[in-house]
mmCIF file with all atom_site columns, C-alpha atoms in Angstrom:
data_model
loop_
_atom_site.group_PDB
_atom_site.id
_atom_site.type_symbol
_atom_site.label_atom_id
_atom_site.label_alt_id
_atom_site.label_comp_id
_atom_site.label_asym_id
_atom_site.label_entity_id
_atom_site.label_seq_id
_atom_site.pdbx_PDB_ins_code
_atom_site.Cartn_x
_atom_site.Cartn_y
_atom_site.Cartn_z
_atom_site.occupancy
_atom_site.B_iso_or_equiv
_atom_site.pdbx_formal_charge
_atom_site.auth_seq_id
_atom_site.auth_comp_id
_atom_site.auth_asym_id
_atom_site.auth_atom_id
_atom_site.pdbx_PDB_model_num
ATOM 1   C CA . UNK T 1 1   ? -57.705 -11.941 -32.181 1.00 43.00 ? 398 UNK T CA 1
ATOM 2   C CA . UNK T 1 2   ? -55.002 -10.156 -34.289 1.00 46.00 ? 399 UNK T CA 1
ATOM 3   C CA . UNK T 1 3   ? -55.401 -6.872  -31.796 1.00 47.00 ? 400 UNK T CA 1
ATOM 4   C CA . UNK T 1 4   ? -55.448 -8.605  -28.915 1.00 45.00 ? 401 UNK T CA 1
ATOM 5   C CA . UNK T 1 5   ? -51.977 -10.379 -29.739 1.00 44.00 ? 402 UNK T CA 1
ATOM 6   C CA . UNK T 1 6   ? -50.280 -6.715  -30.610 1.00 42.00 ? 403 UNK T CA 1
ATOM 7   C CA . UNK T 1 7   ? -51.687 -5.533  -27.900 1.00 42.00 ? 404 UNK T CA 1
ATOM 8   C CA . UNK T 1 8   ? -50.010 -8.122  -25.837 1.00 41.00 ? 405 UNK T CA 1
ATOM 9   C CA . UNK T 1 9   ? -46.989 -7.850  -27.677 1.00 37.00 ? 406 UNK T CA 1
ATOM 10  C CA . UNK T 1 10  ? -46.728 -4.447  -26.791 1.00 40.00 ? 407 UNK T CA 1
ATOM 11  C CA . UNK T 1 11  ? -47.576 -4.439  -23.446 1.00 37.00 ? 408 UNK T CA 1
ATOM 12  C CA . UNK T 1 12  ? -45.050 -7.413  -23.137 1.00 38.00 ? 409 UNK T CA 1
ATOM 13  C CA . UNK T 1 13  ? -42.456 -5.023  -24.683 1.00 39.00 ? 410 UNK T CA 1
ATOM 14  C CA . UNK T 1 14  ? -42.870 -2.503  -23.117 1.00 36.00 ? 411 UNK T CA 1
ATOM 15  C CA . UNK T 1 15  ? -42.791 -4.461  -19.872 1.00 38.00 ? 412 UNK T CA 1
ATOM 16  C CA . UNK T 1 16  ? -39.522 -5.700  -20.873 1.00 36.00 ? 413 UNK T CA 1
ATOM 17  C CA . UNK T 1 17  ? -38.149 -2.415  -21.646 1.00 39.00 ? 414 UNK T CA 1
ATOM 18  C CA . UNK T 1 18  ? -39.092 -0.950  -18.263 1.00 37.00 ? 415 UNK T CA 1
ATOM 19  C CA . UNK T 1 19  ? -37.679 -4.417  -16.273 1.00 38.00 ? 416 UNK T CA 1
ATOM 20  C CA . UNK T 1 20  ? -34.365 -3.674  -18.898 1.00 39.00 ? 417 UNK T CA 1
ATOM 21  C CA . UNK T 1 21  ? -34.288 0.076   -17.754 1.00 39.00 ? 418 UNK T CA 1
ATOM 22  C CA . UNK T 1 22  ? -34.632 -0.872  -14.234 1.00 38.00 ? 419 UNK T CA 1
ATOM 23  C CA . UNK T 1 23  ? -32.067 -3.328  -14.374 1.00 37.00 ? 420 UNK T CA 1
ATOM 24  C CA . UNK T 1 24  ? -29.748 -1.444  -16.015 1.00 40.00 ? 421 UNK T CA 1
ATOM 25  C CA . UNK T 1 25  ? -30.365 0.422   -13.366 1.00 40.00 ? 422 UNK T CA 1
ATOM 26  C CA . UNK T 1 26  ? -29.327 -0.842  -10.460 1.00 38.00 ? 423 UNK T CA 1
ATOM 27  C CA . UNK T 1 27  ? -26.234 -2.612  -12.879 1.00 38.00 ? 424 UNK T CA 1
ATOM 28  C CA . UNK T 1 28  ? -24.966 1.160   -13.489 1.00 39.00 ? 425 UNK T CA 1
ATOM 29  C CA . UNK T 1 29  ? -25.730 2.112   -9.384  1.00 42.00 ? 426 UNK T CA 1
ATOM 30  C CA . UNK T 1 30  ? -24.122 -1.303  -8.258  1.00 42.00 ? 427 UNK T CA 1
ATOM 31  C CA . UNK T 1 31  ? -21.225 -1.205  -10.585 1.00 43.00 ? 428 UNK T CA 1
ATOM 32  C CA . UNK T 1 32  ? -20.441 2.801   -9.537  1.00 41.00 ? 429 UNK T CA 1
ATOM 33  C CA . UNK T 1 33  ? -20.679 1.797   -6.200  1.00 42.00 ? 430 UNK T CA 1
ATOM 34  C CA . UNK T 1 34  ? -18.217 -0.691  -6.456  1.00 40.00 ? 431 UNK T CA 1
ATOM 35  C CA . UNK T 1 35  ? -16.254 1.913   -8.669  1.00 41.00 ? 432 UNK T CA 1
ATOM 36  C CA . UNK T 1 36  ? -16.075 3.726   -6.001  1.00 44.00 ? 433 UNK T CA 1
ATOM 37  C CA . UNK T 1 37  ? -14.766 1.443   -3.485  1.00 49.00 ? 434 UNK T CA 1
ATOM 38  C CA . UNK T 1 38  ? -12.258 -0.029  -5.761  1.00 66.00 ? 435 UNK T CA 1
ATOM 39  C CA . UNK T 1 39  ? -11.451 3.934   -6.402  1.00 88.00 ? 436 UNK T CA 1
ATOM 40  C CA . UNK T 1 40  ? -8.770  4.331   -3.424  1.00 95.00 ? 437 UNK T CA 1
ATOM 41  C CA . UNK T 1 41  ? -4.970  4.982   -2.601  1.00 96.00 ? 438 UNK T CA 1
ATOM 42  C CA . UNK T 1 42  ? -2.919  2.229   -2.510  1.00 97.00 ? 439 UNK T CA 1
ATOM 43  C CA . UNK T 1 43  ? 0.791   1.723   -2.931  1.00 98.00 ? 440 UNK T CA 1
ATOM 44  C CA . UNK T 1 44  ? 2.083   -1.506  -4.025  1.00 98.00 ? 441 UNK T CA 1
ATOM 45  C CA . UNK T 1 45  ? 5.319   -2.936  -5.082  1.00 97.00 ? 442 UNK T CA 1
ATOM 46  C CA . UNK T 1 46  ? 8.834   -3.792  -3.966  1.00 97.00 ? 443 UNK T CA 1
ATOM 47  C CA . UNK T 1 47  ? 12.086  -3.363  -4.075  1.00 97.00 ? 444 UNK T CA 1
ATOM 48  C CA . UNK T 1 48  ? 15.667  -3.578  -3.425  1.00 97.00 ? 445 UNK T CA 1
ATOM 49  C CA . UNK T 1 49  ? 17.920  -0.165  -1.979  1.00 97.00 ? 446 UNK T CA 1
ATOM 50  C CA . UNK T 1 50  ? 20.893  0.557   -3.875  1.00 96.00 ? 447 UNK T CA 1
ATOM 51  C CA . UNK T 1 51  ? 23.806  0.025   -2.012  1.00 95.00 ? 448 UNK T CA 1
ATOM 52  C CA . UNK T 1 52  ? 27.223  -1.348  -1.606  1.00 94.00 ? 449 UNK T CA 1
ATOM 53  C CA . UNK T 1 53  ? 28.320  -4.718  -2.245  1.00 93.00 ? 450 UNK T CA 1
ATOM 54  C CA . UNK T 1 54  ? 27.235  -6.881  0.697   1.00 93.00 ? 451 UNK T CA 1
ATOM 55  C CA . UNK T 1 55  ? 24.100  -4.563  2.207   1.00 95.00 ? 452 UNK T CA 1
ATOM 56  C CA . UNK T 1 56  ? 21.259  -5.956  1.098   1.00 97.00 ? 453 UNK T CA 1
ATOM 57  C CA . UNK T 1 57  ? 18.133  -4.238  1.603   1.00 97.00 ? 454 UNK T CA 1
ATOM 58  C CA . UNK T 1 58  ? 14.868  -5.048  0.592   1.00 98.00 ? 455 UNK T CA 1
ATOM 59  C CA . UNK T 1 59  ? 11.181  -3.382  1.184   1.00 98.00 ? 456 UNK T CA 1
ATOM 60  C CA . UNK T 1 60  ? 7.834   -4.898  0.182   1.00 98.00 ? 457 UNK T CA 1
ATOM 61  C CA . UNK T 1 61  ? 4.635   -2.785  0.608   1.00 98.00 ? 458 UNK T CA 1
ATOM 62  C CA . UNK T 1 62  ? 0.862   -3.071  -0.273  1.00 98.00 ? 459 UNK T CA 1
ATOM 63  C CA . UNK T 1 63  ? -1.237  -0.781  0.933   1.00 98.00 ? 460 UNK T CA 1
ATOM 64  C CA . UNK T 1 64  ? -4.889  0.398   0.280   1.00 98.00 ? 461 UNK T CA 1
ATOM 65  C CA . UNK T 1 65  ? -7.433  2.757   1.699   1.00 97.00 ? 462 UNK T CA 1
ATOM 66  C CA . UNK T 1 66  ? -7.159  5.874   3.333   1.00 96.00 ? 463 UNK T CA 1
ATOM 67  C CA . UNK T 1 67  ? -5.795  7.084   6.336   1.00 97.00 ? 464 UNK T CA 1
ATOM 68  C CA . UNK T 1 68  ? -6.191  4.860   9.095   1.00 96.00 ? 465 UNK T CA 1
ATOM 69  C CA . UNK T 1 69  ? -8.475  2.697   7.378   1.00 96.00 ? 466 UNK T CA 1
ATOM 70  C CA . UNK T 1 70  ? -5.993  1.694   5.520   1.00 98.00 ? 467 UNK T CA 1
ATOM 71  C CA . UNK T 1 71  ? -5.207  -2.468  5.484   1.00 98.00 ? 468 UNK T CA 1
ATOM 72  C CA . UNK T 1 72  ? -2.230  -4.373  3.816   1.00 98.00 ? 469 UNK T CA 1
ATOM 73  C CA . UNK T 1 73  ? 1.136   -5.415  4.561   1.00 98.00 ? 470 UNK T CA 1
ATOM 74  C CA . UNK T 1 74  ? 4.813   -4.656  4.849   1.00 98.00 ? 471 UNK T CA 1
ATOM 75  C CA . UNK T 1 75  ? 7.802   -6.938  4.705   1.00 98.00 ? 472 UNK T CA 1
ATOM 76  C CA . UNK T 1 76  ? 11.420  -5.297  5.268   1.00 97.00 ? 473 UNK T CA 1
ATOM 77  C CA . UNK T 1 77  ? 14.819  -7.484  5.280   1.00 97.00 ? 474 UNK T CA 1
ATOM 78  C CA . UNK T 1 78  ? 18.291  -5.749  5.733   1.00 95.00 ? 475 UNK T CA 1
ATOM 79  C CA . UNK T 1 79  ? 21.173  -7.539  5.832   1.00 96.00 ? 476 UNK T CA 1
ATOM 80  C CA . UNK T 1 80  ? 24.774  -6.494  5.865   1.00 94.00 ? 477 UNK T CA 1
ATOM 81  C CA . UNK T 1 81  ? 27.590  -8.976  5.750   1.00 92.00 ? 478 UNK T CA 1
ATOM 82  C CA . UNK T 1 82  ? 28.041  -10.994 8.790   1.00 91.00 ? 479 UNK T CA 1
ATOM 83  C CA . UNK T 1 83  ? 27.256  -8.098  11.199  1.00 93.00 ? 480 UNK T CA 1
ATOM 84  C CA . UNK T 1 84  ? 23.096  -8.378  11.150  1.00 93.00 ? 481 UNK T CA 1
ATOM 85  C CA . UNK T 1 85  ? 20.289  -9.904  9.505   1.00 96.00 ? 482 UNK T CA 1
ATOM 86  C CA . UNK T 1 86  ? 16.712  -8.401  10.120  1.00 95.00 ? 483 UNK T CA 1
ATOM 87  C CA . UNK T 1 87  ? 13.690  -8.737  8.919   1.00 97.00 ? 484 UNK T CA 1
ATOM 88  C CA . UNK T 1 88  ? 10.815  -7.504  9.966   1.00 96.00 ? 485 UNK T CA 1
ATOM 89  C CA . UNK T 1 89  ? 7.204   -7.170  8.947   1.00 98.00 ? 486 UNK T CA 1
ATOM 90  C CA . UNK T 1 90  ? 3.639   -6.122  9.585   1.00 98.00 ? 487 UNK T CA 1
ATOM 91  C CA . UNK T 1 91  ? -0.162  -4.591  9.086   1.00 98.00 ? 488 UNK T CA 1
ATOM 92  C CA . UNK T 1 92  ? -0.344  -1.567  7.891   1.00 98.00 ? 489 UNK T CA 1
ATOM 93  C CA . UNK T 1 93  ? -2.388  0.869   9.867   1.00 98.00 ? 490 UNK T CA 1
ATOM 94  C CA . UNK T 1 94  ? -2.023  4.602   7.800   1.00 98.00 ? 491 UNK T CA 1
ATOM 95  C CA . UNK T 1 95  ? -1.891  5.539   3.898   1.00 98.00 ? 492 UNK T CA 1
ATOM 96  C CA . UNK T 1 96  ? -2.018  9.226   2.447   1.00 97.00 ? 493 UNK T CA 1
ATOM 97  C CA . UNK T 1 97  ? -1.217  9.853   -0.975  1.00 97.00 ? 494 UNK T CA 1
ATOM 98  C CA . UNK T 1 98  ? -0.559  13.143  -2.717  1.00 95.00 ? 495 UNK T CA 1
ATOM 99  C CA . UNK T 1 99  ? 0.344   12.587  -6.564  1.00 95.00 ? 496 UNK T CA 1
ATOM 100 C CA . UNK T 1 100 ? 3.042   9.974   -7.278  1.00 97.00 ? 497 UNK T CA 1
ATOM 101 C CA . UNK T 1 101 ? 3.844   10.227  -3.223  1.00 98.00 ? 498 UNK T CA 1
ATOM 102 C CA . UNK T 1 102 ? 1.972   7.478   -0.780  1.00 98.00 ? 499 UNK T CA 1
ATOM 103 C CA . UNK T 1 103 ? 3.113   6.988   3.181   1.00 98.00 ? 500 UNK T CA 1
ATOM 104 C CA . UNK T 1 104 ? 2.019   4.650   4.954   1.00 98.00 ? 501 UNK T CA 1
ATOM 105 C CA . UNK T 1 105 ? 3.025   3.229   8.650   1.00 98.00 ? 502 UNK T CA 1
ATOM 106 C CA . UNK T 1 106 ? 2.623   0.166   10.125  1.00 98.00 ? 503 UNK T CA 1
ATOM 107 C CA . UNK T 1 107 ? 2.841   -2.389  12.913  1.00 97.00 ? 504 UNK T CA 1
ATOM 108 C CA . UNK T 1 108 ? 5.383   -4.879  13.483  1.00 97.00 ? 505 UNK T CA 1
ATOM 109 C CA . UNK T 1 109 ? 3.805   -8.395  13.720  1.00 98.00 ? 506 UNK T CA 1
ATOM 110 C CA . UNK T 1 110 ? 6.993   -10.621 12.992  1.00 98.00 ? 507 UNK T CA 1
ATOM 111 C CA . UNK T 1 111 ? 10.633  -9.816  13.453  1.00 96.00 ? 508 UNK T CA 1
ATOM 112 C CA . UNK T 1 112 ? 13.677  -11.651 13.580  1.00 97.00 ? 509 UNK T CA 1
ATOM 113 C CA . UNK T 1 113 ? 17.182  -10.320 14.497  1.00 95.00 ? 510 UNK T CA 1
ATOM 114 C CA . UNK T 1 114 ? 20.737  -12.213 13.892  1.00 95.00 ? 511 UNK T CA 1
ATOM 115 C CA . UNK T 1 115 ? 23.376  -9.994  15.082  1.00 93.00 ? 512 UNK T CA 1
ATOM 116 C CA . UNK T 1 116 ? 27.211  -10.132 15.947  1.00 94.00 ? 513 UNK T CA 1
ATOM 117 C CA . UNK T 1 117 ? 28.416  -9.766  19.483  1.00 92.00 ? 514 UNK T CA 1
ATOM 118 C CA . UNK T 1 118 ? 28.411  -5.517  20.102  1.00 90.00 ? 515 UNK T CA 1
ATOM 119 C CA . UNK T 1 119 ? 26.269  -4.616  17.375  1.00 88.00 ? 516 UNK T CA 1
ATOM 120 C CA . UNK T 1 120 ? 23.825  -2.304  18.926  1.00 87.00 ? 517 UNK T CA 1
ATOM 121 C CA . UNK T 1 121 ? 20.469  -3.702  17.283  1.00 87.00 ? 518 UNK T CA 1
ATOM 122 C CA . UNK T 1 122 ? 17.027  -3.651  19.218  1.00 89.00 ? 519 UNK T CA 1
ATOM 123 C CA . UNK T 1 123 ? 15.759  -7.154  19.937  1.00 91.00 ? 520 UNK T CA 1
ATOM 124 C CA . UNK T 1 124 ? 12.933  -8.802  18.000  1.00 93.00 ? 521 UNK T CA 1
ATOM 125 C CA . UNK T 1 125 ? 10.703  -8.748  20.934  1.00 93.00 ? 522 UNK T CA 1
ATOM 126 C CA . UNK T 1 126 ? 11.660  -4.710  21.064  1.00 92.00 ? 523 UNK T CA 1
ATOM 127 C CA . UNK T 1 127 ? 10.226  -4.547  17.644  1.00 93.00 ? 524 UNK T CA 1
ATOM 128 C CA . UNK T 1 128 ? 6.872   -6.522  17.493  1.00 95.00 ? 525 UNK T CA 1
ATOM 129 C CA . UNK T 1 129 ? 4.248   -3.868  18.258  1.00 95.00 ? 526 UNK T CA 1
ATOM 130 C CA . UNK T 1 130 ? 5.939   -0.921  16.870  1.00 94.00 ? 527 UNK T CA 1
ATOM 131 C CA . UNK T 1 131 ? 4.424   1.754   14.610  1.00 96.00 ? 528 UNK T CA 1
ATOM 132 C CA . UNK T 1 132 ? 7.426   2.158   11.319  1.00 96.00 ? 529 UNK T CA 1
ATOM 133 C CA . UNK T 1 133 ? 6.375   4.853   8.232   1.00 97.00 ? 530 UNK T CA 1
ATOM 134 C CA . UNK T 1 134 ? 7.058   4.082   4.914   1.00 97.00 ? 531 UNK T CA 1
ATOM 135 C CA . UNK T 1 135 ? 7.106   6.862   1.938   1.00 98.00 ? 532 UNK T CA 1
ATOM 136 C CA . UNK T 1 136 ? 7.306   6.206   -1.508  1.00 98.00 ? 533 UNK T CA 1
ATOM 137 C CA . UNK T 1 137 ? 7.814   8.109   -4.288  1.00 97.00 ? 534 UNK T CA 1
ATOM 138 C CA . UNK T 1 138 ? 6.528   6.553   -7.724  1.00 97.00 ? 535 UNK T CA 1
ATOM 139 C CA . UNK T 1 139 ? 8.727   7.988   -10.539 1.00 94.00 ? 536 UNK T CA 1
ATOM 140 C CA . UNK T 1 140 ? 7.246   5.880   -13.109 1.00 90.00 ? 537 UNK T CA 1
ATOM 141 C CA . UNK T 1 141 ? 6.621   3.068   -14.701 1.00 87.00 ? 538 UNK T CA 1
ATOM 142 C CA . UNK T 1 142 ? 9.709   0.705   -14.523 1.00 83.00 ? 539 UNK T CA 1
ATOM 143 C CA . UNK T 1 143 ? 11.045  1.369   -11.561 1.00 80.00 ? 540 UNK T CA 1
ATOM 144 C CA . UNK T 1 144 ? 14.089  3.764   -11.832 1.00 84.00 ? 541 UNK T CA 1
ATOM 145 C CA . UNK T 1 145 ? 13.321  6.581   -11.060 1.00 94.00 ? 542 UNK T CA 1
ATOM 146 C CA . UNK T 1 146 ? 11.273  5.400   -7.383  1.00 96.00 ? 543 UNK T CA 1
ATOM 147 C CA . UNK T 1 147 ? 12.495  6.715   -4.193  1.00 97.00 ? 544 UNK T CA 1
ATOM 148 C CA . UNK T 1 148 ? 11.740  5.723   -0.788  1.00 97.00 ? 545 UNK T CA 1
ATOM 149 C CA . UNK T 1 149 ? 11.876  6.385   2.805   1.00 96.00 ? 546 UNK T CA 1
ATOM 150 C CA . UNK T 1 150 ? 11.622  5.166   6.025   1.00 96.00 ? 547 UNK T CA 1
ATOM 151 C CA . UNK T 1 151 ? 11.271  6.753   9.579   1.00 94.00 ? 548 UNK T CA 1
ATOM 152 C CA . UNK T 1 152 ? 14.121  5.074   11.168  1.00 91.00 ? 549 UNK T CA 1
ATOM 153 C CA . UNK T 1 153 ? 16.140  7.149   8.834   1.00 86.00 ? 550 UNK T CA 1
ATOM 154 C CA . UNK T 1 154 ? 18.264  9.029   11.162  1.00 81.00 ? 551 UNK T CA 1
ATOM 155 C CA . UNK T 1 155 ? 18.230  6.978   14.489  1.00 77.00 ? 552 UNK T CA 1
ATOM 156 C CA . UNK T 1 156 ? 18.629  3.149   13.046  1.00 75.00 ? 553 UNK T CA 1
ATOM 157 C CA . UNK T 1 157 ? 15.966  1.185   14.170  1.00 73.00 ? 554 UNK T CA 1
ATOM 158 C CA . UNK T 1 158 ? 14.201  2.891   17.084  1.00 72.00 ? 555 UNK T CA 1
ATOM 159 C CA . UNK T 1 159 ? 12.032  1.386   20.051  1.00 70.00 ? 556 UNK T CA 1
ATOM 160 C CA . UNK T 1 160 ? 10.183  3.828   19.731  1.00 77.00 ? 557 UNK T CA 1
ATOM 161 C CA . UNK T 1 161 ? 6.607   3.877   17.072  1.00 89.00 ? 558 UNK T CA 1
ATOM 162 C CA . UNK T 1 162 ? 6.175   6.654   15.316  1.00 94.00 ? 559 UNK T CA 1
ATOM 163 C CA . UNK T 1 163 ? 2.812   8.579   14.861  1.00 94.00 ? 560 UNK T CA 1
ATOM 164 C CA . UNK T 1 164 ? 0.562   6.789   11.924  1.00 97.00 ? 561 UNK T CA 1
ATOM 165 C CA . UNK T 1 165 ? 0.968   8.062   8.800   1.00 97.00 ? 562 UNK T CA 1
ATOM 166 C CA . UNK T 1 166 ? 4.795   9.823   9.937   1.00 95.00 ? 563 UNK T CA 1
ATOM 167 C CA . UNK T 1 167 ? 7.933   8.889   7.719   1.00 95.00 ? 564 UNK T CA 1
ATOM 168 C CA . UNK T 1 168 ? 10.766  10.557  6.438   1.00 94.00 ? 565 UNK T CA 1
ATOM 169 C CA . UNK T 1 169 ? 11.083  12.080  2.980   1.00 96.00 ? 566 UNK T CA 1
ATOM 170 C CA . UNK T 1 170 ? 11.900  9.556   0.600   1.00 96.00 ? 567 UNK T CA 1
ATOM 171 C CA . UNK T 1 171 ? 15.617  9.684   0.047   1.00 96.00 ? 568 UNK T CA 1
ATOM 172 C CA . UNK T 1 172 ? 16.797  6.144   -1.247  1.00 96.00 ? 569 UNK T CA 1
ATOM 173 C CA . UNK T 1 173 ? 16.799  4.994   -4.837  1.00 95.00 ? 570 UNK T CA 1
ATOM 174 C CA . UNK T 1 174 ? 16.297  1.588   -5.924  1.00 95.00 ? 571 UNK T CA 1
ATOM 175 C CA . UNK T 1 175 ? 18.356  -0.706  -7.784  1.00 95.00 ? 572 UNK T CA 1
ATOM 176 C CA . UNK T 1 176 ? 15.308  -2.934  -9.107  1.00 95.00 ? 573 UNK T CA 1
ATOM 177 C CA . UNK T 1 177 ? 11.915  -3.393  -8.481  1.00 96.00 ? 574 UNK T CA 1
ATOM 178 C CA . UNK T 1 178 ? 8.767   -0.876  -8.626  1.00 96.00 ? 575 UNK T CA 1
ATOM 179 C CA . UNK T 1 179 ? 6.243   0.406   -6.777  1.00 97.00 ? 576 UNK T CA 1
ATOM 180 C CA . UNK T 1 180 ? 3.288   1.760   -8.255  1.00 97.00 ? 577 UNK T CA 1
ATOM 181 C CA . UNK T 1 181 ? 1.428   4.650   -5.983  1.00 97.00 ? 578 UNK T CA 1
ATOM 182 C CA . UNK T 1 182 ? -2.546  5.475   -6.433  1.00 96.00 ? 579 UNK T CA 1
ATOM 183 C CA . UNK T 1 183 ? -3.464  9.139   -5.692  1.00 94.00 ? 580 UNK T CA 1
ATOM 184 C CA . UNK T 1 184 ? -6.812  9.547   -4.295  1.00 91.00 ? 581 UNK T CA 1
ATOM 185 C CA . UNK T 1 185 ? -8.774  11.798  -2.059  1.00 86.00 ? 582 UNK T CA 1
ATOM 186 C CA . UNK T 1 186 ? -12.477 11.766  -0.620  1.00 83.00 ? 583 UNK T CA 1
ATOM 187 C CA . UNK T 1 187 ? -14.545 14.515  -1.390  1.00 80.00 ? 584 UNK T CA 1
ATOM 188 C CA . UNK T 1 188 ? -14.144 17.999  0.146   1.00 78.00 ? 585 UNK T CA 1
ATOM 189 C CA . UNK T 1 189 ? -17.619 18.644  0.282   1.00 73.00 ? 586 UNK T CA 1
ATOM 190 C CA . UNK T 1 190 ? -18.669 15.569  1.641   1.00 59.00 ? 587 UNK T CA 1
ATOM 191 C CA . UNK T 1 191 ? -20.143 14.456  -1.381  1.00 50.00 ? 588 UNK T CA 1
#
């Protein structure tokens, strides 16, 4: 009777240590795997543009996944004294990253527009459904040193979208806030 229960024992053990191993097993496989899909670029944060006294402009972004897989949201508000308010904001549809750099584009799904009489401004029905890019340059923890740009740069707010992933290079500095960028890249190799 004494062999038979250390036999037992020891088949029991090492039955256990196989069901452990295997376990472990598909612990380490399921927990890279979700490594991996936790493992992509995103840009998140917000901010406020430094500017004069009485133009207040304001960007919110989070964005994650790569290229036009990408999902999140953008919220922009820019309002300068009693001439406009607008505010805008969307899905984003784009998101590269290289380093500290991330843009992204998006589509309007909300906008609202107060302006004063003559103030060339595109309606809020001219904006819902068009394609803006973002950039943003991450300069570090804190905030002060981020940067960002916007496609409408040059030609105020256009009717016209942009291609996805398309911005300008990002040329504004903040006066608070932070946005944190998250380089990645899929495999070359296909791996």
């Amino acid at each position: 009777m004494p062999r038979i229960r250390r036999r037992s024992f020891a088949t029991a053990a090492v039955s256990l240590g196989v069901c452990a191993a295997a376990v472990a097993g598909v612990t380490t496989a399921g927990g890279s795997a979700a490594a991996e899909t936790k493992d992509e670029p995103s840009v998140v944060g917000s901010g406020k543009l430094k500017r004069n006294a009485g133009d207040d402009v304001h960007f919110a972004i989070d964005a994650h996944g790569f290229a036009d897989k990408a999902r999140g949201s953008f919220d922009v508000s820019h309002q300068y004294g009693k001439e406009f308010d607008v505010r805008f904001k969307g899905r984003i549809d784009c998101l590269l990253t290289g380093g500290p750099v991330a843009v992204a584009t998006g589509i309007v799904t909300d906008a609202q527009v107060k302006v004063a009489p003559g103030v060339p401004m595109p309606s809020a029905a001219e904006l819902k459904g068009k394609r803006f890019g973002f950039t943003i340059l991450d300069g570090g923890k804190g905030g002060k040193k981020d940067r960002l740009g916007y496609s409408w740069a040059m030609d105020g707010l256009p009717v016209n979208s942009v291609g996805k992933c398309v911005s300008s290079a990002p040329f504004e500095t903040l006066e608070k806030g932070d946005f944190t960028t998250h380089h990645w890249m899929p495999s070359r190799n296909g791996a």
